[in-house]
Amino acid sequence: MPSSEIDAIRALLTAKARPVGWAQRRERLDEIGSVWPVADDVTLTSADLGGVPGEWSLAPGSDASRVLMFFHGGGYCSGSITSHRRMVTEAGRAAKIRTLAVGYRLAPEHPFPAALDDAMTAWRYLRKQAYLPSQIAIGGDSAGGNLTAVLINTLREQGEHPTCAWLASPWTDLTMSGASLVTKDIVDPIIHKGYLGELADAFVPAGMARNDPRISPLFSDLHGFPPTLLQVGSHETLLDDAVRFAAAAGAADVDVTLEVWPEMIHAWPLWNAHLEPGRRALANAGAFIRRHM
């Protein structure tokens, strides 16, 4: 990979200071996430998932009878269907299946459990559309990876078992105890402990323990969790969130695959249009999903 590719993404991310207000932060993530548009051959269709906004995508040659339900990142406070559209649609192309992006409610206006409630609503919508759990993969990046894990844990309690999980740069520990928050701080251009603290303060209700498994799935009982792919960059402060989750899953006899990508930064597959490791990461995720479907 030419170093200029990842350097260009770093320059994009640091070209402007992070805004202070939530509305401005959301606008900024939509801006940098959608700098490269969706491919012309992808069909997009808006959907009402029972009061939760969603968007279907289908690339040529994909199987509409199988679906990847995807939850965007953004620390539970920003991110959208718009910001992650290129990543989601290309993941669907790689997996050769349909995708459903879910626009769950955001904190601080809608703290926990609003996002989980919306994720459950989206799952019920898919089930009403006659998709079997074996035809549904669930994925997400950053906070969306957190939501993926929390949703799967909730579904397991109800006897529902999606076929597999894909967690990209997941934020699994809102107690923020991972050593990489310190050791990788100098090389991570965007995710720092102080910023994560702001997000956690906005998302977690007062008085709720941040090691609650519904908040930090790292501390959940992962026995019975479906086959899982974790992808994380070596230059992420959240490196330990992925590594420790993979270890916990493995200790619980989960079929888990951990990929640590050299020099990659948080949620790098977002910029797959101009980042070769982003395309390769999506290709790996697609192959993983196909294998388990």
Coordinates of C-alpha atoms in Angstrom, one line a residue:
M1 CA 0.0 0.0 0.0
P2 CA 1.4 3.4 -0.9
S3 CA 1.8 5.3 2.3
S4 CA 0.2 8.3 0.6
E5 CA -3.2 6.6 0.8
I6 CA -3.4 6.4 4.6
D7 CA -1.6 9.7 4.9
A8 CA -4.3 11.3 2.7
I9 CA -7.1 9.9 5.0
R10 CA -5.2 11.2 8.0
A11 CA -5.1 14.6 6.4
L12 CA -8.8 14.5 5.6
L13 CA -9.6 13.7 9.3
T14 CA -7.4 16.4 10.8
A15 CA -8.1 19.1 8.2
K16 CA -10.6 20.7 10.6
A17 CA -10.8 20.7 14.4
R18 CA -13.5 18.5 15.9
P19 CA -16.6 20.7 16.4
V20 CA -18.0 21.3 19.8
G21 CA -21.7 21.0 19.3
W22 CA -23.5 17.7 18.6
A23 CA -25.2 18.9 15.5
Q24 CA -21.9 20.2 14.1
R25 CA -20.2 16.9 15.0
R26 CA -22.8 15.0 13.1
E27 CA -22.5 17.2 10.1
R28 CA -18.8 16.7 10.1
L29 CA -18.9 12.9 10.3
D30 CA -21.5 12.9 7.4
E31 CA -19.1 15.1 5.5
I32 CA -15.9 13.0 5.9
G33 CA -17.7 9.7 5.7
S34 CA -19.4 10.5 2.4
V35 CA -16.5 12.3 0.7
W36 CA -16.6 9.5 -1.9
P37 CA -20.1 8.5 -3.1
V38 CA -21.7 5.1 -3.5
A39 CA -20.9 3.3 -6.7
D40 CA -23.2 3.9 -9.6
D41 CA -24.3 0.3 -9.9
V42 CA -25.7 0.0 -6.3
T43 CA -29.5 0.2 -5.9
L44 CA -30.6 2.1 -2.7
T45 CA -34.1 2.0 -1.3
S46 CA -35.3 3.8 1.8
A47 CA -37.3 1.8 4.3
D48 CA -39.4 2.5 7.4
L49 CA -38.5 -0.3 9.9
G50 CA -41.4 0.3 12.1
G51 CA -40.6 3.9 13.0
V52 CA -36.8 3.5 12.6
P53 CA -35.3 4.8 9.4
G54 CA -33.4 2.3 7.3
E55 CA -31.9 1.9 3.9
W56 CA -31.6 -1.2 1.7
S57 CA -28.7 -1.7 -0.7
L58 CA -28.2 -4.2 -3.4
A59 CA -25.2 -4.5 -5.7
P60 CA -25.4 -6.5 -9.0
G61 CA -25.2 -10.2 -8.5
S62 CA -26.1 -10.1 -4.8
D63 CA -28.6 -12.4 -3.2
A64 CA -31.6 -10.5 -1.9
S65 CA -32.7 -13.5 0.2
R66 CA -29.8 -12.9 2.6
V67 CA -29.0 -9.7 4.4
L68 CA -26.3 -7.9 6.4
M69 CA -27.9 -5.6 9.0
F70 CA -25.5 -2.8 9.8
F71 CA -25.2 -0.3 12.6
H72 CA -23.0 2.8 12.0
G73 CA -20.4 4.1 14.3
G74 CA -20.1 7.6 15.8
G75 CA -19.9 7.0 19.5
Y76 CA -23.7 6.6 19.8
C77 CA -23.8 10.4 19.4
S78 CA -23.2 10.9 15.7
G79 CA -22.9 8.9 12.5
S80 CA -25.8 8.1 10.1
I81 CA -26.9 6.1 7.1
T82 CA -25.3 8.8 5.0
S83 CA -21.9 8.8 6.7
H84 CA -21.5 5.0 6.3
R85 CA -23.3 4.4 3.0
R86 CA -20.1 3.7 1.0
M87 CA -18.8 1.2 3.6
V88 CA -22.1 -0.6 4.0
T89 CA -22.9 -0.9 0.3
E90 CA -19.4 -2.2 -0.5
A91 CA -19.6 -4.7 2.3
G92 CA -22.8 -6.0 0.8
R93 CA -21.1 -6.3 -2.6
A94 CA -18.2 -8.2 -1.0
A95 CA -20.6 -10.6 0.8
K96 CA -22.8 -10.8 -2.3
I97 CA -25.9 -10.1 -0.2
R98 CA -28.4 -7.4 0.4
T99 CA -27.7 -4.8 3.2
L100 CA -29.9 -3.0 5.6
A101 CA -28.4 0.1 7.2
V102 CA -30.2 1.2 10.4
G103 CA -30.6 4.8 11.5
Y104 CA -31.0 4.3 15.2
R105 CA -31.6 7.3 17.6
L106 CA -28.6 9.1 19.0
A107 CA -27.5 10.4 22.4
P108 CA -27.6 12.8 24.2
E109 CA -31.2 13.4 23.1
H110 CA -31.8 9.6 23.2
P111 CA -29.5 7.8 25.7
F112 CA -29.4 4.1 26.4
P113 CA -31.6 2.1 25.8
A114 CA -32.9 4.0 22.7
A115 CA -30.3 2.6 20.3
L116 CA -30.9 -1.0 21.5
D117 CA -34.6 -0.6 21.3
D118 CA -34.3 0.6 17.7
A119 CA -32.0 -2.3 16.9
M120 CA -34.6 -4.7 18.2
T121 CA -37.2 -3.0 16.1
A122 CA -35.1 -3.4 13.0
W123 CA -34.5 -7.1 13.8
R124 CA -38.3 -7.6 14.2
Y125 CA -38.8 -5.8 10.9
L126 CA -36.5 -8.3 9.2
R127 CA -38.2 -11.2 10.8
K128 CA -41.6 -10.0 9.6
Q129 CA -40.1 -9.7 6.1
A130 CA -39.6 -13.5 6.3
Y131 CA -35.9 -13.5 6.9
L132 CA -34.8 -16.4 9.0
P133 CA -32.0 -15.8 11.6
S134 CA -29.8 -18.0 9.5
Q135 CA -30.2 -15.5 6.6
I136 CA -29.2 -12.5 8.7
A137 CA -25.6 -11.3 9.5
I138 CA -25.2 -8.4 11.9
G139 CA -22.3 -5.9 11.7
G140 CA -21.2 -2.5 12.8
D141 CA -18.2 -0.3 13.4
S142 CA -17.1 1.5 16.5
A143 CA -20.2 2.1 18.6
G144 CA -22.1 0.2 15.9
G145 CA -19.9 -2.8 16.8
N146 CA -20.9 -2.3 20.4
L147 CA -24.6 -2.2 19.4
T148 CA -24.1 -5.3 17.3
A149 CA -22.7 -7.3 20.3
V150 CA -25.4 -6.0 22.7
L151 CA -28.2 -6.8 20.3
I152 CA -26.9 -10.3 19.7
N153 CA -26.7 -10.9 23.4
T154 CA -30.3 -9.7 23.8
L155 CA -31.4 -11.9 20.9
R156 CA -29.7 -15.0 22.4
E157 CA -31.7 -14.4 25.6
Q158 CA -34.8 -14.7 23.5
G159 CA -33.7 -17.8 21.5
E160 CA -32.8 -15.9 18.3
H161 CA -29.4 -16.5 16.7
P162 CA -28.2 -14.5 13.8
T163 CA -25.7 -16.4 11.6
C164 CA -22.6 -14.4 12.3
A165 CA -21.2 -11.0 13.5
W166 CA -18.8 -8.5 12.0
L167 CA -17.2 -6.0 14.4
A168 CA -15.0 -3.3 12.8
S169 CA -13.0 -1.2 15.2
P170 CA -15.5 -1.9 17.9
W171 CA -15.9 0.1 21.1
T172 CA -16.6 -2.7 23.6
D173 CA -15.5 -1.2 26.9
L174 CA -17.1 2.1 28.0
T175 CA -15.2 1.9 31.3
M176 CA -12.2 2.7 29.0
S177 CA -9.7 0.4 30.8
G178 CA -7.8 -0.7 27.7
A179 CA -4.1 0.1 27.8
S180 CA -4.1 1.1 24.1
L181 CA -6.0 4.2 25.0
V182 CA -2.7 5.4 26.3
T183 CA -0.1 3.5 24.3
K184 CA -1.7 4.3 20.9
D185 CA -2.9 7.8 21.7
I186 CA 0.0 9.4 19.7
V187 CA -0.7 7.5 16.5
D188 CA -4.5 7.7 16.5
P189 CA -5.6 10.8 14.7
I190 CA -9.2 11.0 16.0
I191 CA -10.1 8.7 18.9
H192 CA -8.8 9.8 22.3
K193 CA -9.8 9.0 25.9
G194 CA -11.2 12.5 26.6
Y195 CA -13.4 12.4 23.6
L196 CA -14.7 8.9 24.5
G197 CA -15.5 10.2 27.9
E198 CA -17.7 12.9 26.5
L199 CA -19.5 10.2 24.4
A200 CA -20.0 7.9 27.3
D201 CA -21.3 10.7 29.5
A202 CA -23.9 11.5 26.8
F203 CA -24.9 7.9 26.2
V204 CA -24.9 6.2 29.6
P205 CA -27.8 7.3 32.0
A206 CA -26.7 8.6 35.4
G207 CA -26.4 5.9 38.0
M208 CA -25.9 3.1 35.4
A209 CA -22.7 1.1 35.8
R210 CA -20.5 1.4 32.7
N211 CA -19.4 -2.2 33.1
D212 CA -23.0 -3.3 32.6
P213 CA -22.9 -5.8 29.7
R214 CA -25.6 -3.8 27.9
I215 CA -23.2 -0.9 27.9
S216 CA -19.9 -2.7 27.7
P217 CA -20.3 -6.1 25.9
L218 CA -16.7 -6.9 26.8
F219 CA -18.0 -7.9 30.2
S220 CA -20.8 -10.1 28.9
D221 CA -21.1 -13.8 29.0
L222 CA -20.3 -14.7 25.4
H223 CA -21.1 -18.4 25.5
G224 CA -23.3 -19.2 22.5
F225 CA -22.2 -16.0 20.6
P226 CA -22.2 -16.6 16.8
P227 CA -19.1 -16.9 14.7
T228 CA -17.5 -13.4 14.8
L229 CA -15.0 -11.5 12.8
L230 CA -13.2 -8.6 14.5
Q231 CA -11.1 -6.1 12.5
V232 CA -9.0 -3.4 14.1
G233 CA -6.1 -1.2 13.1
S234 CA -2.8 -1.3 14.9
H235 CA -2.9 2.5 15.1
E236 CA -6.2 2.7 17.1
T237 CA -6.6 3.6 20.7
L238 CA -9.5 1.1 20.7
L239 CA -7.1 -1.8 19.7
D240 CA -7.5 -3.4 23.1
D241 CA -11.3 -3.2 22.9
A242 CA -11.1 -5.6 19.9
V243 CA -8.2 -7.8 21.2
R244 CA -9.8 -8.3 24.6
F245 CA -13.2 -9.0 23.1
A246 CA -11.7 -11.6 20.8
A247 CA -9.9 -13.2 23.8
A248 CA -13.2 -13.3 25.8
A249 CA -15.1 -14.8 22.9
G250 CA -12.4 -17.4 22.4
A251 CA -12.4 -18.3 26.1
A252 CA -16.2 -18.8 25.7
D253 CA -15.7 -21.3 22.8
V254 CA -16.9 -18.8 20.2
D255 CA -15.6 -19.3 16.6
V256 CA -13.8 -15.9 16.5
T257 CA -11.3 -14.4 14.0
L258 CA -9.3 -11.3 14.9
E259 CA -7.5 -9.3 12.2
V260 CA -5.1 -6.5 13.3
W261 CA -4.3 -4.3 10.3
P262 CA -0.8 -2.7 10.4
E263 CA -0.9 1.1 10.3
M264 CA -4.6 1.3 9.9
I265 CA -6.7 3.8 11.9
H266 CA -10.2 3.8 13.4
A267 CA -12.9 2.5 11.0
W268 CA -10.6 2.7 8.0
P269 CA -12.9 0.7 5.7
L270 CA -15.1 3.8 5.6
W271 CA -12.7 5.2 3.0
N272 CA -12.4 2.1 0.9
A273 CA -12.9 4.1 -2.3
H274 CA -9.3 5.4 -2.0
L275 CA -7.8 3.1 0.5
E276 CA -6.7 -0.3 -0.7
P277 CA -6.5 -1.9 2.8
G278 CA -10.1 -0.7 3.3
R279 CA -11.2 -2.7 0.2
R280 CA -9.2 -5.7 1.4
A281 CA -10.8 -5.5 4.8
L282 CA -14.3 -5.4 3.3
A283 CA -13.3 -8.3 1.0
N284 CA -12.3 -10.4 4.1
A285 CA -15.6 -9.4 5.8
G286 CA -17.6 -10.4 2.8
A287 CA -15.8 -13.8 2.5
F288 CA -16.4 -14.4 6.2
I289 CA -20.1 -13.6 5.9
R290 CA -20.5 -15.8 2.9
R291 CA -18.7 -18.7 4.6
H292 CA -21.1 -18.6 7.5
M293 CA -24.3 -18.2 5.4

